[in-house]
Amino acid sequence: MIRRGRGLVQLPGPTNIPDRVLRALARPSVDFGTPGFAELVAGCLDELARILGTRGRVYAYAALGHGAWEAALVNLVRPGETVLVPETGRFATGWAEMAESLGIRVVRVPTDMRRPVDPGPVEAALRADREGRIRCLLAVHVETSTGIRHDPRILRAVLDAVGHPALLVVDAIASLASIPLEMDGWGIDVVVAGSQKGLMLPPGLSFVAAGPRALEVARTGGQPRRYWDWRGRDGAESYERFYGTPPVQMIFALREALDMLAEEGLPAVFARHARLAGAVRAAVARWSESGAIGFHCLDPDARADTVTALAFAPGIEPDPLRERARERYGVAFGGGIGPFRGRLLRIGHLGDLDEAMVLGALGVFELVLRESRVPYGRGGVEAAVAALAGR
Ligand SMILES: *Cc1c(COP(=O)(O)O)cnc(C)c1O
């Protein structure tokens, strides 16, 4: 079948890439050894620091988010030392498993994965650590597998209440440049981020921002490392900053994306994400009236403005719905991952997105529900329109 029009990726990553960014990626190579290119890189990293709200250092890697996870761990934690991980979903557990494969001990705090992290058990785990073995608290800001936003400020408050010196290390891969995040203001020591979500770039660049306490730990602590080592990446030359050839076209693309964010203004970027997320939630709430579909996240205030996870009544399989939306109508939705494989459908709503795209994606989903004879509350798109119209 020949399909016309433009496909949409309503995935929580990779996200839709704006034409301006695609054009930047198509630029020819340049000599990266010039002062001009070094300034381009430095300017991008400075701007990322501003977006993150930190006076700390931002390191960029030609790597996926998983690489940035590893970078944070090997710079901060020795084999045999301990990290604390609230198990909020597939990404938190994946990070914990990575730590274990690096010889790091992991104290897990289970959660029900349908609500934001409960500070009580985290506090108990910190209090139980009388010898101060826990070096880092690893937390995921938006747990992309569940669509739940976990406020890092709550974890900061718990660390402070206990007086525990562990560093607060936050995965902001699904929240950077989409919803508010104030690294220094919220007392976060390290932020891990990636390119293919709010930054509207392809996968392949990732970032770790480190504040003064983390940099101090990394000076003498952490594991044997080279590529990831912050200490080797402070030089002015872009070859040093990347510990090898800088990914030239990705840096052009990053510059373009940062310009686009600056033109719109971060507060407006956040407001757009909140508005569009509100439209998605209005549609889902209407569809839910049948009882066959519902929000995975049971706390309305913790539903993330970047991704919404839908749960289904027994007997309704989300994956065939996704397949039909993708193959017949060119709209890709995310599936369930980790413990939620085959059970959830995730609508990504972050990055380069507007009303037309969101309404189109919601309309296609409603069409697929109808064609698939899934019982759903009628009028989801109308509810989204009403939310966008402000009534
Ligand atoms: C996407 C994502 C990751 C993984 O990023 P990769 O680039 O695929 O390695 C990690 N954490 C969160 C919260 C994510 O959304």
Short mmCIF file of N, CA and C and ligand atoms in Angstrom, two decimals, residues 12-14 63-69 91-92 95 140-145 171-175 192 194-197 203-206 346, ligand 1:
data_model
loop_
_atom_site.label_atom_id
_atom_site.label_comp_id
_atom_site.label_asym_id
_atom_site.label_seq_id
_atom_site.Cartn_x
_atom_site.Cartn_y
_atom_site.Cartn_z
N PRO A 12 7.97 8.09 22.95
CA PRO A 12 8.76 8.88 23.90
C PRO A 12 10.24 8.76 23.55
N GLY A 13 10.57 8.92 22.34
CA GLY A 13 11.94 8.91 21.86
C GLY A 13 12.21 7.71 20.97
N PRO A 14 12.83 7.89 19.79
CA PRO A 14 13.20 9.20 19.29
C PRO A 14 11.96 10.01 18.92
N ALA A 63 27.37 9.09 22.31
CA ALA A 63 26.86 7.87 22.97
C ALA A 63 25.36 8.02 23.18
N LEU A 64 24.72 6.93 23.47
CA LEU A 64 23.30 6.93 23.83
C LEU A 64 23.14 7.34 25.28
N GLY A 65 21.89 7.43 25.71
CA GLY A 65 21.63 7.69 27.12
C GLY A 65 22.26 6.63 28.01
N HIS A 66 22.24 5.39 27.54
CA HIS A 66 22.86 4.32 28.32
C HIS A 66 24.36 4.60 28.55
N GLY A 67 24.99 5.22 27.59
CA GLY A 67 26.39 5.60 27.76
C GLY A 67 26.53 6.65 28.85
N ALA A 68 25.62 7.61 28.86
CA ALA A 68 25.68 8.65 29.89
C ALA A 68 25.41 8.05 31.28
N TRP A 69 24.53 7.05 31.35
CA TRP A 69 24.34 6.33 32.62
C TRP A 69 25.68 5.78 33.11
N PHE A 91 13.45 1.94 33.31
CA PHE A 91 14.71 2.68 33.20
C PHE A 91 15.47 2.68 34.52
N ALA A 92 14.75 2.82 35.62
CA ALA A 92 15.43 2.74 36.92
C ALA A 92 16.05 1.36 37.11
N TRP A 95 19.13 0.89 34.92
CA TRP A 95 20.31 1.60 35.45
C TRP A 95 20.91 0.82 36.62
N VAL A 140 15.13 8.54 38.42
CA VAL A 140 14.68 8.87 37.06
C VAL A 140 13.60 9.94 37.19
N HIS A 141 13.78 11.06 36.50
CA HIS A 141 12.85 12.19 36.62
C HIS A 141 11.50 11.82 35.99
N VAL A 142 11.51 11.65 34.67
CA VAL A 142 10.31 11.09 34.03
C VAL A 142 10.62 9.65 33.66
N GLU A 143 9.95 8.72 34.30
CA GLU A 143 10.13 7.29 34.04
C GLU A 143 9.33 6.99 32.77
N THR A 144 10.04 6.93 31.67
CA THR A 144 9.40 6.82 30.37
C THR A 144 8.58 5.54 30.23
N SER A 145 8.92 4.52 30.99
CA SER A 145 8.18 3.25 30.85
C SER A 145 6.80 3.32 31.49
N ASP A 171 18.36 10.97 36.15
CA ASP A 171 18.18 10.71 34.72
C ASP A 171 17.07 11.64 34.23
N ALA A 172 17.48 12.64 33.42
CA ALA A 172 16.51 13.59 32.88
C ALA A 172 16.37 13.39 31.37
N ILE A 173 16.59 12.16 30.93
CA ILE A 173 16.59 11.90 29.48
C ILE A 173 15.22 12.21 28.88
N ALA A 174 14.16 11.95 29.62
CA ALA A 174 12.82 12.17 29.08
C ALA A 174 12.17 13.45 29.63
N SER A 175 12.99 14.34 30.17
CA SER A 175 12.42 15.59 30.68
C SER A 175 13.18 16.82 30.24
N VAL A 192 21.82 13.37 33.96
CA VAL A 192 22.14 12.60 32.76
C VAL A 192 21.06 12.92 31.72
N GLY A 194 19.96 13.05 27.17
CA GLY A 194 20.25 12.53 25.84
C GLY A 194 19.70 13.44 24.76
N SER A 195 19.98 13.10 23.51
CA SER A 195 19.67 14.00 22.40
C SER A 195 18.31 13.77 21.77
N GLN A 196 17.77 12.54 21.82
CA GLN A 196 16.67 12.18 20.92
C GLN A 196 15.28 12.36 21.50
N LYS A 197 15.19 13.17 22.58
CA LYS A 197 13.86 13.37 23.16
C LYS A 197 13.53 14.86 23.08
N PRO A 203 19.15 10.06 17.95
CA PRO A 203 19.91 9.46 19.04
C PRO A 203 21.41 9.53 18.73
N GLY A 204 22.23 9.53 19.76
CA GLY A 204 23.67 9.46 19.50
C GLY A 204 24.52 10.47 20.25
N LEU A 205 23.88 11.48 20.85
CA LEU A 205 24.63 12.39 21.71
C LEU A 205 24.03 12.26 23.10
N SER A 206 24.89 12.26 24.10
CA SER A 206 24.34 12.30 25.45
C SER A 206 25.20 13.22 26.30
N ARG A 346 2.10 3.66 24.99
CA ARG A 346 2.61 4.95 25.45
C ARG A 346 2.56 5.97 24.33
C1 LIG B 1 15.13 6.95 26.52
C2 LIG B 1 15.54 6.83 27.91
C3 LIG B 1 16.75 6.22 28.29
C4 LIG B 1 17.64 5.51 27.33
O1 LIG B 1 18.24 6.33 26.41
P1 LIG B 1 19.05 5.64 25.20
O2 LIG B 1 19.52 6.79 24.41
O3 LIG B 1 18.07 4.77 24.49
O4 LIG B 1 20.15 4.85 25.79
C5 LIG B 1 17.09 6.23 29.62
N1 LIG B 1 16.29 6.80 30.54
C6 LIG B 1 15.12 7.37 30.22
C7 LIG B 1 14.28 7.98 31.29
C8 LIG B 1 14.71 7.41 28.90
O5 LIG B 1 13.53 7.97 28.57
#
